[in-house]
């Protein structure tokens, strides 16, 4: 999923706020990269479809231990998987003959679209305080105090951390659809409290509640989309999360422009932030529940109805057989505990999920975005809002391209290509800053490098990270693994925001950007060595391939 990340700079921002670029930095640019999101390396055949089981080893390798997963040719995990479809009975997923458009994604699209509205709200709240923070500080009495300004921003991250940790429990009990609706309560209350705030405490409570709701949503959306989307289009529909975040940021930045002349405009745009929450609450009343969750809680007929309407009639029996097989042999999330994250194979997936977010954050996306305003200023774009809009549009273009490539090229390719592109971009910018070349050429190279970096991030490192973690997670632990992974993300996000400017002051921009490039290279190596390809395989096929317990119990 997802994801855009809220950038919070507090005490370390003081020196730059009063420096030569104060006209830009005084707006407290909390720019964030649109992260829901995808060059050309061979993808190892690490996953083998169980529809055609072969006698070979499936590897899922970790530094602390080399592991092998064997799919035996002597067993047939699910006979129904190999049953040919009756003649004339084809779902929309398979109707692509001649020049006819492939519309297999269409039945699931409205449900994924409503869910991605949560990411729109995520992006909106990330950008909504970008320009108005000065007006908010002036009206509420803490103008000129970078610590309090940073607190107003970072309290959002504290709420998101708690929301991410608690999301798994809500999903296990209520299912995704009802959790979406319940989650609109803190989002609406937070928006209204923030908009009506007359004291620092009120704005802090409002931002905390909004962060709490956003933390739940960032975990909820990729899980819901991955469980509702047909296998063939899981990547395409999952990319809607990144697109939604991009559009949310662009919308909030555009609506924030009048705040430069109207000191009270910030209240209006915070009131507007409640509108998407009402749309989500209403839309989810007509959306479907995850068929996997329905099957886990015993609502088999409802699960069949959802599969029939969203995936096609020919998928019903096979899908239900897969769901029941996994639940019977590995248990459901209702019986899961946090301590199960320490048990294989869940510990390995949690390791991958947490590592992907650590690498994503320390590859420097928030730092690059923070300095992008200064980079644009050097070439004559003095409006912080206009510079932010350029960044948002670049993110949006990358997200659209990712939606095309996700199911075509695969997750692993996109991650590797994305991080390689980010590394190359950082090295270009570092060279433009360090080497004695023409000043105009240096500025142009910096702009090109920054835009290349943001585009590369939006194509892979952003969206793939949110999509692949629920794909690798088991049915039993999907909510808790996602909650853990996103909590790691929020901690890293906060640390980067807190210490980034201190590190720049000590080492300089070019060495820090070089460090970002090195981390990006390490991330590409990690993706090549640890990530298995998941495109074109159902979540149950992936789980049965990676879980030796399931294979052993079926013998």
Coordinates of C-alpha atoms in Angstrom, one line a residue:
X1 CA 0.0 0.0 0.0
X2 CA 0.6 2.9 0.2
X3 CA 2.2 4.8 1.1
X4 CA 2.9 8.8 1.8
X5 CA 4.6 9.5 4.9
X6 CA 4.2 12.4 7.3
X7 CA 7.4 14.3 7.8
X8 CA 7.9 16.0 11.1
X9 CA 10.8 18.3 11.9
X10 CA 11.0 19.9 15.3
X11 CA 13.9 21.3 17.2
X12 CA 16.5 20.7 14.5
X13 CA 14.6 22.9 12.1
X14 CA 15.3 26.1 14.1
X15 CA 18.5 27.0 12.3
X16 CA 17.0 26.7 8.8
X17 CA 13.8 28.5 9.8
X18 CA 15.8 31.7 10.3
X19 CA 18.3 31.1 7.5
X20 CA 18.5 32.4 4.0
X21 CA 15.7 30.1 2.9
X22 CA 13.3 31.1 5.6
X23 CA 10.7 32.1 3.1
X24 CA 10.4 28.5 2.0
X25 CA 11.0 26.7 5.3
X26 CA 8.8 28.9 7.4
X27 CA 5.8 27.2 5.7
X28 CA 7.1 24.0 7.5
X29 CA 6.9 21.8 4.4
X30 CA 5.7 18.5 5.6
X31 CA 6.0 17.1 2.1
X32 CA 5.5 13.4 1.8
X33 CA 6.1 10.9 -1.0
X34 CA 3.2 9.1 -2.3
X35 CA 3.9 5.6 -1.4
X36 CA 1.3 3.3 -2.4
X37 CA 3.2 1.7 -5.4
X38 CA 7.1 -0.4 -9.5
X39 CA 13.3 -2.2 -14.7
X40 CA 14.5 -5.2 -15.6
X41 CA 16.1 -8.0 -13.7
X42 CA 15.2 -11.7 -14.0
X43 CA 12.7 -12.9 -11.4
X44 CA 13.8 -16.1 -9.7
X45 CA 11.2 -18.8 -9.8
X46 CA 10.9 -19.0 -6.1
X47 CA 7.2 -19.7 -6.0
X48 CA 5.6 -22.6 -7.8
X49 CA 1.9 -22.6 -8.4
X50 CA 0.2 -25.5 -6.5
X51 CA -2.1 -25.9 -9.4
X52 CA 0.7 -27.8 -11.1
X53 CA 2.8 -29.1 -8.2
X54 CA 6.3 -30.3 -9.1
X55 CA 9.0 -32.0 -7.2
X56 CA 11.3 -29.0 -6.4
X57 CA 12.4 -26.8 -3.6
X58 CA 11.0 -23.4 -2.9
X59 CA 13.5 -21.1 -1.2
X60 CA 12.7 -18.3 1.2
X61 CA 16.1 -17.3 2.4
X62 CA 17.1 -15.2 5.4
X63 CA 20.5 -14.3 6.7
X64 CA 20.1 -16.1 10.0
X65 CA 19.0 -19.4 8.4
X66 CA 18.7 -20.9 5.0
X67 CA 15.2 -22.5 4.6
X68 CA 13.7 -24.8 2.1
X69 CA 10.1 -25.4 1.4
X70 CA 9.4 -28.6 -0.5
X71 CA 6.3 -29.1 -2.6
X72 CA 6.0 -32.9 -3.0
X73 CA 4.8 -34.3 -6.3
X74 CA 3.4 -37.2 -4.4
X75 CA 0.4 -35.3 -3.1
X76 CA -2.3 -33.2 -4.6
X77 CA -3.1 -30.4 -2.1
X78 CA -6.4 -29.6 -3.5
X79 CA -7.9 -31.7 -6.3
X80 CA -10.4 -29.0 -7.2
X81 CA -7.5 -26.7 -8.2
X82 CA -6.8 -28.9 -11.2
X83 CA -10.4 -29.4 -12.3
X84 CA -11.0 -27.8 -15.6
X85 CA -13.8 -25.2 -15.9
X86 CA -17.0 -26.3 -17.6
X87 CA -17.3 -25.2 -21.2
X88 CA -19.0 -21.9 -21.6
X89 CA -18.5 -20.9 -18.0
X90 CA -15.9 -18.2 -17.9
X91 CA -15.6 -15.4 -15.5
X92 CA -14.8 -11.9 -16.5
X93 CA -11.3 -12.5 -15.4
X94 CA -10.7 -14.8 -18.3
X95 CA -12.8 -13.1 -21.0
X96 CA -10.1 -11.6 -23.3
X97 CA -10.5 -12.8 -26.8
X98 CA -9.1 -11.0 -29.8
X99 CA -9.5 -7.3 -29.4
X100 CA -12.0 -7.5 -26.5
X101 CA -11.0 -5.5 -23.5
X102 CA -10.0 -7.5 -20.4
X103 CA -12.6 -6.4 -17.8
X104 CA -11.9 -9.0 -15.1
X105 CA -11.0 -6.2 -12.6
X106 CA -14.3 -4.3 -13.0
X107 CA -16.6 -6.1 -10.5
X108 CA -14.0 -5.6 -7.7
X109 CA -13.1 -2.0 -8.7
X110 CA -15.9 -0.2 -6.8
X111 CA -15.0 -2.0 -3.6
X112 CA -11.3 -1.2 -4.0
X113 CA -12.1 2.4 -5.0
X114 CA -14.1 3.0 -1.8
X115 CA -11.3 1.5 0.3
X116 CA -8.7 3.7 -1.5
X117 CA -10.7 6.7 -0.4
X118 CA -9.1 6.0 3.0
X119 CA -5.7 6.6 1.3
X120 CA -7.0 9.8 -0.3
X121 CA -7.8 10.9 3.3
X122 CA -4.3 9.8 4.3
X123 CA -2.7 11.9 1.7
X124 CA -5.0 14.9 2.4
X125 CA -4.1 14.9 6.1
X126 CA -0.4 14.7 5.2
X127 CA -0.5 17.8 3.1
X128 CA -3.3 19.7 4.9
X129 CA -0.9 21.3 7.4
X130 CA 1.8 22.1 4.9
X131 CA 1.0 25.7 4.3
X132 CA -1.4 26.6 7.1
X133 CA 1.0 25.7 10.0
X134 CA 2.2 29.3 10.2
X135 CA -1.4 30.6 10.5
X136 CA -2.3 27.9 13.0
X137 CA 0.7 28.7 15.2
X138 CA 0.0 32.5 15.0
X139 CA -3.7 32.1 15.9
X140 CA -3.2 29.6 18.7
X141 CA -0.2 31.4 20.3
X142 CA 2.9 29.3 19.6
X143 CA 4.3 31.1 16.5
X144 CA 8.0 31.0 16.3
X145 CA 8.4 27.9 18.6
X146 CA 9.7 25.1 16.3
X147 CA 9.3 22.6 19.1
X148 CA 5.6 23.1 19.4
X149 CA 5.2 23.4 15.6
X150 CA 7.0 20.0 15.3
X151 CA 4.8 18.6 18.1
X152 CA 1.6 19.5 16.2
X153 CA 3.0 17.6 13.2
X154 CA 4.5 14.6 15.0
X155 CA 1.5 13.9 17.3
X156 CA -0.1 12.6 14.1
X157 CA 2.6 10.0 13.9
X158 CA 2.1 8.9 17.6
X159 CA -1.6 8.4 16.9
X160 CA -0.8 6.4 13.7
X161 CA 1.6 4.1 15.6
X162 CA -1.1 3.2 18.1
X163 CA -3.7 2.8 15.3
X164 CA -1.4 0.4 13.4
X165 CA -0.8 -1.8 16.5
X166 CA -4.5 -2.0 17.3
X167 CA -5.8 -2.5 13.8
X168 CA -5.3 -6.3 13.8
X169 CA -7.7 -6.8 16.8
X170 CA -10.4 -4.8 15.2
X171 CA -10.2 -6.6 11.8
X172 CA -10.2 -10.0 13.5
X173 CA -13.4 -9.2 15.4
X174 CA -15.4 -7.0 13.0
X175 CA -14.0 -7.7 9.6
X176 CA -12.6 -5.1 7.2
X177 CA -15.9 -3.5 6.1
X178 CA -17.2 -2.7 9.6
X179 CA -13.7 -1.6 10.8
X180 CA -13.6 0.9 8.0
X181 CA -16.9 2.3 9.2
X182 CA -15.8 2.4 12.9
X183 CA -12.5 4.0 12.0
X184 CA -14.4 7.0 10.5
X185 CA -15.3 8.1 14.1
X186 CA -11.8 9.2 15.1
X187 CA -11.2 10.7 11.7
X188 CA -14.4 12.8 11.7
X189 CA -14.0 13.8 15.4
X190 CA -10.3 14.6 14.8
X191 CA -11.1 16.8 11.8
X192 CA -13.8 18.8 13.6
X193 CA -11.7 19.2 16.8
X194 CA -8.8 20.5 14.8
X195 CA -10.9 22.8 12.8
X196 CA -12.6 24.3 15.9
X197 CA -9.4 24.4 18.0
X198 CA -8.7 27.6 20.0
X199 CA -5.9 26.2 22.1
X200 CA -2.8 24.2 21.5
X201 CA -4.2 21.2 23.5
X202 CA -7.3 21.1 21.2
X203 CA -5.3 21.0 18.0
X204 CA -3.0 18.3 19.5
X205 CA -6.0 16.1 20.4
X206 CA -7.5 16.6 17.0
X207 CA -4.3 15.7 15.2
X208 CA -3.8 12.7 17.5
X209 CA -7.3 11.3 16.7
X210 CA -6.7 11.8 13.0
X211 CA -3.4 10.0 13.3
X212 CA -5.1 7.1 15.2
X213 CA -7.6 6.7 12.3
X214 CA -5.0 7.0 9.6
X215 CA -2.8 4.3 11.4
X216 CA -5.7 1.9 11.3
X217 CA -6.5 2.7 7.6
X218 CA -2.9 2.2 6.4
X219 CA -3.0 -1.4 7.6
X220 CA -6.6 -2.0 6.7
X221 CA -6.7 -0.9 3.0
X222 CA -3.9 -3.2 1.6
X223 CA -5.4 -6.2 3.5
X224 CA -8.9 -5.5 2.3
X225 CA -7.9 -4.9 -1.4
X226 CA -5.6 -8.0 -1.4
X227 CA -8.4 -10.2 -0.1
X228 CA -11.2 -8.9 -2.3
X229 CA -9.4 -8.5 -5.6
X230 CA -9.2 -11.3 -8.1
X231 CA -5.7 -12.9 -8.1
X232 CA -4.9 -11.7 -11.6
X233 CA -5.7 -8.1 -10.8
X234 CA -4.5 -7.8 -7.2
X235 CA -1.6 -5.6 -8.1
X236 CA -3.6 -3.3 -10.4
X237 CA -6.3 -2.8 -7.8
X238 CA -3.7 -2.5 -5.0
X239 CA -2.2 0.4 -6.9
X240 CA -5.4 2.4 -6.3
X241 CA -4.1 2.9 -2.7
X242 CA -1.0 4.8 -4.0
X243 CA -3.1 6.7 -6.5
X244 CA -5.5 7.7 -3.8
X245 CA -2.7 9.0 -1.6
X246 CA -1.3 11.0 -4.4
X247 CA -4.6 12.6 -5.2
X248 CA -5.1 13.4 -1.5
X249 CA -1.8 15.2 -1.2
X250 CA -2.4 17.2 -4.4
X251 CA -5.9 18.1 -3.3
X252 CA -4.8 19.3 0.1
X253 CA -1.9 21.3 -1.3
X254 CA -4.1 22.9 -3.9
X255 CA -6.8 23.8 -1.3
X256 CA -4.1 25.1 1.0
X257 CA -2.9 27.9 -1.4
X258 CA -5.5 30.5 -0.2
X259 CA -4.0 30.1 3.3
X260 CA -1.1 32.3 2.2
X261 CA -3.5 35.3 2.1
X262 CA -6.4 34.2 4.4
X263 CA -5.1 33.5 8.0
X264 CA -8.3 31.6 8.9
X265 CA -8.5 29.4 5.8
X266 CA -6.9 26.5 7.7
X267 CA -10.2 25.9 9.6
X268 CA -12.1 25.5 6.3
X269 CA -9.7 22.9 4.8
X270 CA -9.8 21.0 8.1
X271 CA -13.6 20.9 8.0
X272 CA -13.3 19.6 4.4
X273 CA -11.2 16.8 5.7
X274 CA -14.3 15.2 7.3
X275 CA -16.1 14.8 4.0
X276 CA -14.1 11.7 2.7
X277 CA -14.8 10.0 6.0
X278 CA -18.6 10.3 5.5
X279 CA -18.2 9.0 2.0
X280 CA -16.2 6.0 3.3
X281 CA -18.8 5.3 6.0
X282 CA -21.6 5.4 3.5
X283 CA -19.8 3.6 0.7
X284 CA -18.7 0.7 2.9
X285 CA -22.4 0.0 3.6
X286 CA -22.7 -1.1 0.0
X287 CA -19.2 -2.7 -0.3
X288 CA -18.6 -6.4 0.2
X289 CA -16.8 -8.1 3.1
X290 CA -13.6 -10.0 2.5
X291 CA -14.7 -13.5 1.4
X292 CA -11.8 -15.0 3.4
X293 CA -13.0 -13.3 6.6
X294 CA -16.6 -14.5 5.9
X295 CA -15.4 -18.0 5.5
X296 CA -13.4 -17.8 8.8
X297 CA -16.4 -16.7 10.8
X298 CA -18.6 -19.4 9.3
X299 CA -20.7 -17.3 6.9
X300 CA -20.0 -19.7 4.0
X301 CA -23.1 -18.7 1.9
X302 CA -22.1 -15.0 2.1
X303 CA -18.5 -15.8 1.1
X304 CA -19.8 -17.8 -1.9
X305 CA -22.0 -14.9 -2.9
X306 CA -19.2 -12.4 -2.8
X307 CA -16.9 -14.7 -4.8
X308 CA -19.6 -15.3 -7.4
X309 CA -20.3 -11.6 -7.8
X310 CA -16.8 -10.3 -7.7
X311 CA -14.6 -13.1 -9.0
X312 CA -17.0 -15.0 -11.2
X313 CA -19.1 -18.2 -10.7
X314 CA -16.4 -20.5 -11.9
X315 CA -14.2 -19.4 -9.0
X316 CA -16.6 -20.3 -6.2
X317 CA -15.9 -24.0 -5.4
X318 CA -12.1 -23.7 -5.9
X319 CA -11.8 -20.6 -3.8
X320 CA -13.9 -22.0 -0.9
X321 CA -11.9 -25.2 -1.0
X322 CA -8.7 -23.2 -0.6
X323 CA -10.0 -21.1 2.2
X324 CA -11.3 -24.0 4.2
X325 CA -8.1 -26.0 3.7
X326 CA -5.9 -23.2 5.0
X327 CA -8.2 -22.4 7.9
X328 CA -8.6 -26.1 8.9
X329 CA -4.9 -26.7 8.9
X330 CA -3.4 -23.5 10.2
X331 CA -6.2 -21.9 12.2
X332 CA -7.9 -18.5 11.7
X333 CA -6.9 -15.0 12.9
X334 CA -9.4 -15.3 15.8
X335 CA -7.0 -17.8 17.4
X336 CA -3.8 -15.8 16.7
X337 CA -1.6 -14.1 19.3
X338 CA 1.1 -11.5 19.0
X339 CA 3.6 -14.0 20.3
X340 CA 2.9 -16.1 17.2
X341 CA 5.1 -13.5 15.3
X342 CA 8.1 -15.2 16.9
X343 CA 7.1 -18.5 15.4
X344 CA 8.0 -19.7 11.9
X345 CA 6.9 -19.0 9.2
X346 CA 5.3 -15.8 10.6
X347 CA 8.6 -14.5 12.0
X348 CA 10.2 -14.6 8.6
X349 CA 7.4 -12.6 7.0
X350 CA 7.4 -10.1 9.9
X351 CA 11.2 -9.8 9.4
X352 CA 10.7 -9.0 5.7
X353 CA 7.8 -6.6 6.3
X354 CA 9.7 -4.6 9.0
X355 CA 12.9 -4.6 7.0
X356 CA 11.2 -3.3 3.9
X357 CA 9.8 -0.3 5.8
X358 CA 13.2 0.4 7.5
X359 CA 14.9 0.4 4.1
X360 CA 12.1 2.5 2.6
X361 CA 12.4 5.2 5.2
X362 CA 16.2 5.3 5.5
X363 CA 16.5 5.5 1.7
X364 CA 15.6 9.1 2.4
X365 CA 12.2 9.8 0.8
X366 CA 11.1 12.3 3.5
X367 CA 14.5 14.0 3.5
X368 CA 14.6 14.4 -0.3
X369 CA 11.1 15.9 -0.2
X370 CA 12.0 18.3 2.6
X371 CA 14.9 19.7 0.5
X372 CA 13.0 19.6 -2.8
X373 CA 11.5 23.1 -2.0
X374 CA 15.0 24.6 -1.8
X375 CA 16.1 22.8 -5.0
X376 CA 13.1 24.2 -6.9
X377 CA 13.8 27.7 -5.4
X378 CA 17.4 27.5 -6.9
X379 CA 15.9 27.4 -10.4
X380 CA 13.5 30.2 -9.8
X381 CA 10.4 28.4 -8.5
X382 CA 10.0 30.4 -5.3
X383 CA 6.4 29.3 -4.5
X384 CA 6.5 26.5 -2.0
X385 CA 3.0 25.4 -3.0
X386 CA 4.0 25.3 -6.6
X387 CA 7.1 23.2 -5.9
X388 CA 4.9 20.9 -3.8
X389 CA 2.5 20.6 -6.7
X390 CA 5.3 19.5 -9.0
X391 CA 6.3 16.9 -6.5
X392 CA 2.7 15.7 -6.2
X393 CA 2.2 15.4 -9.9
X394 CA 5.4 13.4 -10.3
X395 CA 4.2 11.0 -7.6
X396 CA 0.9 10.7 -9.3
X397 CA 2.5 9.9 -12.7
X398 CA 4.7 7.2 -11.0
X399 CA 1.6 5.7 -9.3
X400 CA -0.3 5.5 -12.6
X401 CA 2.7 3.8 -14.2
X402 CA 2.9 1.4 -11.3
X403 CA -0.7 0.3 -11.7
X404 CA 0.2 -0.7 -15.3
X405 CA 3.4 -2.6 -14.3
X406 CA 2.4 -4.3 -11.1
X407 CA 0.7 -7.4 -12.5
X408 CA 2.7 -7.2 -15.8
X409 CA 6.2 -7.2 -14.5
X410 CA 5.8 -8.4 -10.9
X411 CA 6.5 -7.1 -7.5
X412 CA 10.2 -8.1 -7.2
X413 CA 11.2 -6.5 -10.5
X414 CA 9.5 -3.3 -9.5
X415 CA 11.2 -3.2 -6.1
X416 CA 14.6 -3.8 -7.6
X417 CA 14.2 -1.4 -10.5
X418 CA 12.7 1.3 -8.2
X419 CA 15.5 1.2 -5.7
X420 CA 18.2 1.2 -8.4
X421 CA 16.5 4.2 -10.0
X422 CA 16.4 5.9 -6.6
X423 CA 20.1 5.2 -6.0
X424 CA 21.1 6.5 -9.4
X425 CA 19.1 9.7 -8.8
X426 CA 20.7 10.3 -5.4
X427 CA 24.2 9.9 -6.9
X428 CA 23.3 12.4 -9.7
X429 CA 22.2 15.0 -7.2
X430 CA 25.2 14.4 -4.9
X431 CA 27.5 14.9 -7.9
X432 CA 25.7 18.0 -9.0
X433 CA 26.2 19.5 -5.6
X434 CA 29.8 18.4 -5.0
X435 CA 31.6 18.9 -8.3
X436 CA 32.6 22.3 -9.6
X437 CA 30.4 22.6 -12.6
X438 CA 28.3 25.4 -14.1
X439 CA 25.8 26.7 -11.6
X440 CA 22.8 26.5 -13.9
X441 CA 23.8 23.0 -15.0
X442 CA 24.1 22.0 -11.3
X443 CA 20.6 23.3 -10.5
X444 CA 19.1 21.5 -13.5
X445 CA 20.8 18.2 -12.6
X446 CA 19.5 18.6 -9.1
X447 CA 15.9 19.1 -10.3
X448 CA 16.2 16.1 -12.7
X449 CA 17.7 14.0 -10.0
X450 CA 15.0 14.9 -7.4
X451 CA 12.1 14.2 -9.9
X452 CA 13.7 10.9 -11.0
X453 CA 14.0 9.9 -7.4
X454 CA 10.4 10.7 -6.6
X455 CA 9.1 9.0 -9.7
X456 CA 11.2 5.9 -9.0
X457 CA 9.9 5.7 -5.5
X458 CA 6.3 6.0 -6.6
X459 CA 6.8 3.3 -9.2
X460 CA 8.0 0.6 -6.8
X461 CA 9.4 1.3 -3.3
X462 CA 6.2 3.0 -2.2
X463 CA 3.3 0.8 -3.5
X464 CA 5.0 -2.6 -3.7
X465 CA 6.0 -2.5 0.0
X466 CA 2.3 -2.1 1.0
X467 CA 1.1 -4.7 -1.4
X468 CA 3.6 -7.6 -1.0
X469 CA 3.5 -7.8 2.8
X470 CA -0.2 -9.0 3.0
X471 CA 0.5 -11.3 0.1
X472 CA 3.3 -13.1 1.9
X473 CA 1.4 -13.1 5.2
X474 CA -0.7 -16.1 6.3
X475 CA -4.4 -15.9 6.8
X476 CA -4.0 -16.5 10.5
X477 CA -1.5 -13.6 11.1
X478 CA -2.1 -11.2 8.2
X479 CA -3.6 -8.4 10.4
X480 CA -0.9 -8.7 13.1
X481 CA 2.0 -8.8 10.6
X482 CA 0.7 -5.8 8.8
X483 CA 0.2 -4.0 12.1
X484 CA 3.7 -4.8 13.2
X485 CA 5.2 -3.7 9.8
X486 CA 3.4 -0.4 9.8
X487 CA 4.3 0.3 13.4
X488 CA 8.0 -0.1 12.3
X489 CA 7.3 2.3 9.5
X490 CA 5.9 5.0 11.8
X491 CA 8.9 4.7 14.2
X492 CA 11.4 5.0 11.4
X493 CA 9.4 7.9 9.9
X494 CA 9.6 9.8 13.2
X495 CA 13.3 9.1 13.6
X496 CA 14.1 10.3 10.1
X497 CA 12.1 13.5 10.7
X498 CA 13.7 14.1 14.1
X499 CA 17.3 13.7 13.2
X500 CA 17.5 14.5 9.5
X501 CA 18.5 18.1 9.8
X502 CA 21.0 17.5 12.5
X503 CA 22.8 14.9 10.2
X504 CA 22.7 17.4 7.3
X505 CA 24.2 20.1 9.5
X506 CA 27.0 17.8 10.5
X507 CA 27.9 16.1 7.2
X508 CA 26.3 18.3 4.5
X509 CA 23.7 17.6 1.9
X510 CA 25.8 15.7 -0.7
X511 CA 27.2 13.1 1.8
X512 CA 23.7 12.5 3.2
X513 CA 22.2 12.1 -0.3
X514 CA 25.1 9.7 -1.1
X515 CA 24.1 7.7 2.0
X516 CA 20.5 7.6 0.7
X517 CA 21.8 6.2 -2.5
X518 CA 23.8 3.5 -0.7
X519 CA 20.8 2.5 1.3
X520 CA 18.8 2.3 -1.9
X521 CA 21.4 -0.1 -3.3
X522 CA 21.1 -2.2 -0.2
X523 CA 17.3 -2.3 -0.6
X524 CA 17.7 -3.5 -4.2
X525 CA 20.0 -6.3 -3.0
X526 CA 17.5 -7.2 -0.2
X527 CA 14.6 -7.3 -2.7
X528 CA 16.7 -9.5 -5.0
X529 CA 17.7 -11.9 -2.3
X530 CA 14.7 -12.1 0.1
X531 CA 11.5 -11.2 -1.9
X532 CA 9.7 -14.0 -3.7
X533 CA 7.4 -13.2 -6.6
X534 CA 3.7 -13.2 -5.8
X535 CA 2.0 -12.1 -9.0
X536 CA -0.6 -14.4 -10.5
X537 CA -0.9 -16.6 -7.4
X538 CA -3.8 -16.7 -5.0
X539 CA -3.1 -15.8 -1.3
X540 CA -3.8 -19.4 -0.4
X541 CA -1.4 -20.8 -3.0
X542 CA 1.4 -18.5 -1.7
X543 CA 0.7 -19.5 1.9
X544 CA 0.7 -23.2 1.1
X545 CA 3.9 -22.8 -0.8
X546 CA 5.7 -21.0 2.1
X547 CA 4.2 -22.8 5.1
X548 CA 5.8 -26.2 5.8
X549 CA 3.2 -26.9 8.4
X550 CA 0.4 -26.9 5.8
X551 CA 2.4 -29.1 3.5
X552 CA 3.1 -31.6 6.4
X553 CA -0.5 -31.8 7.5
X554 CA -1.7 -32.6 4.0
X555 CA 0.5 -35.6 3.6

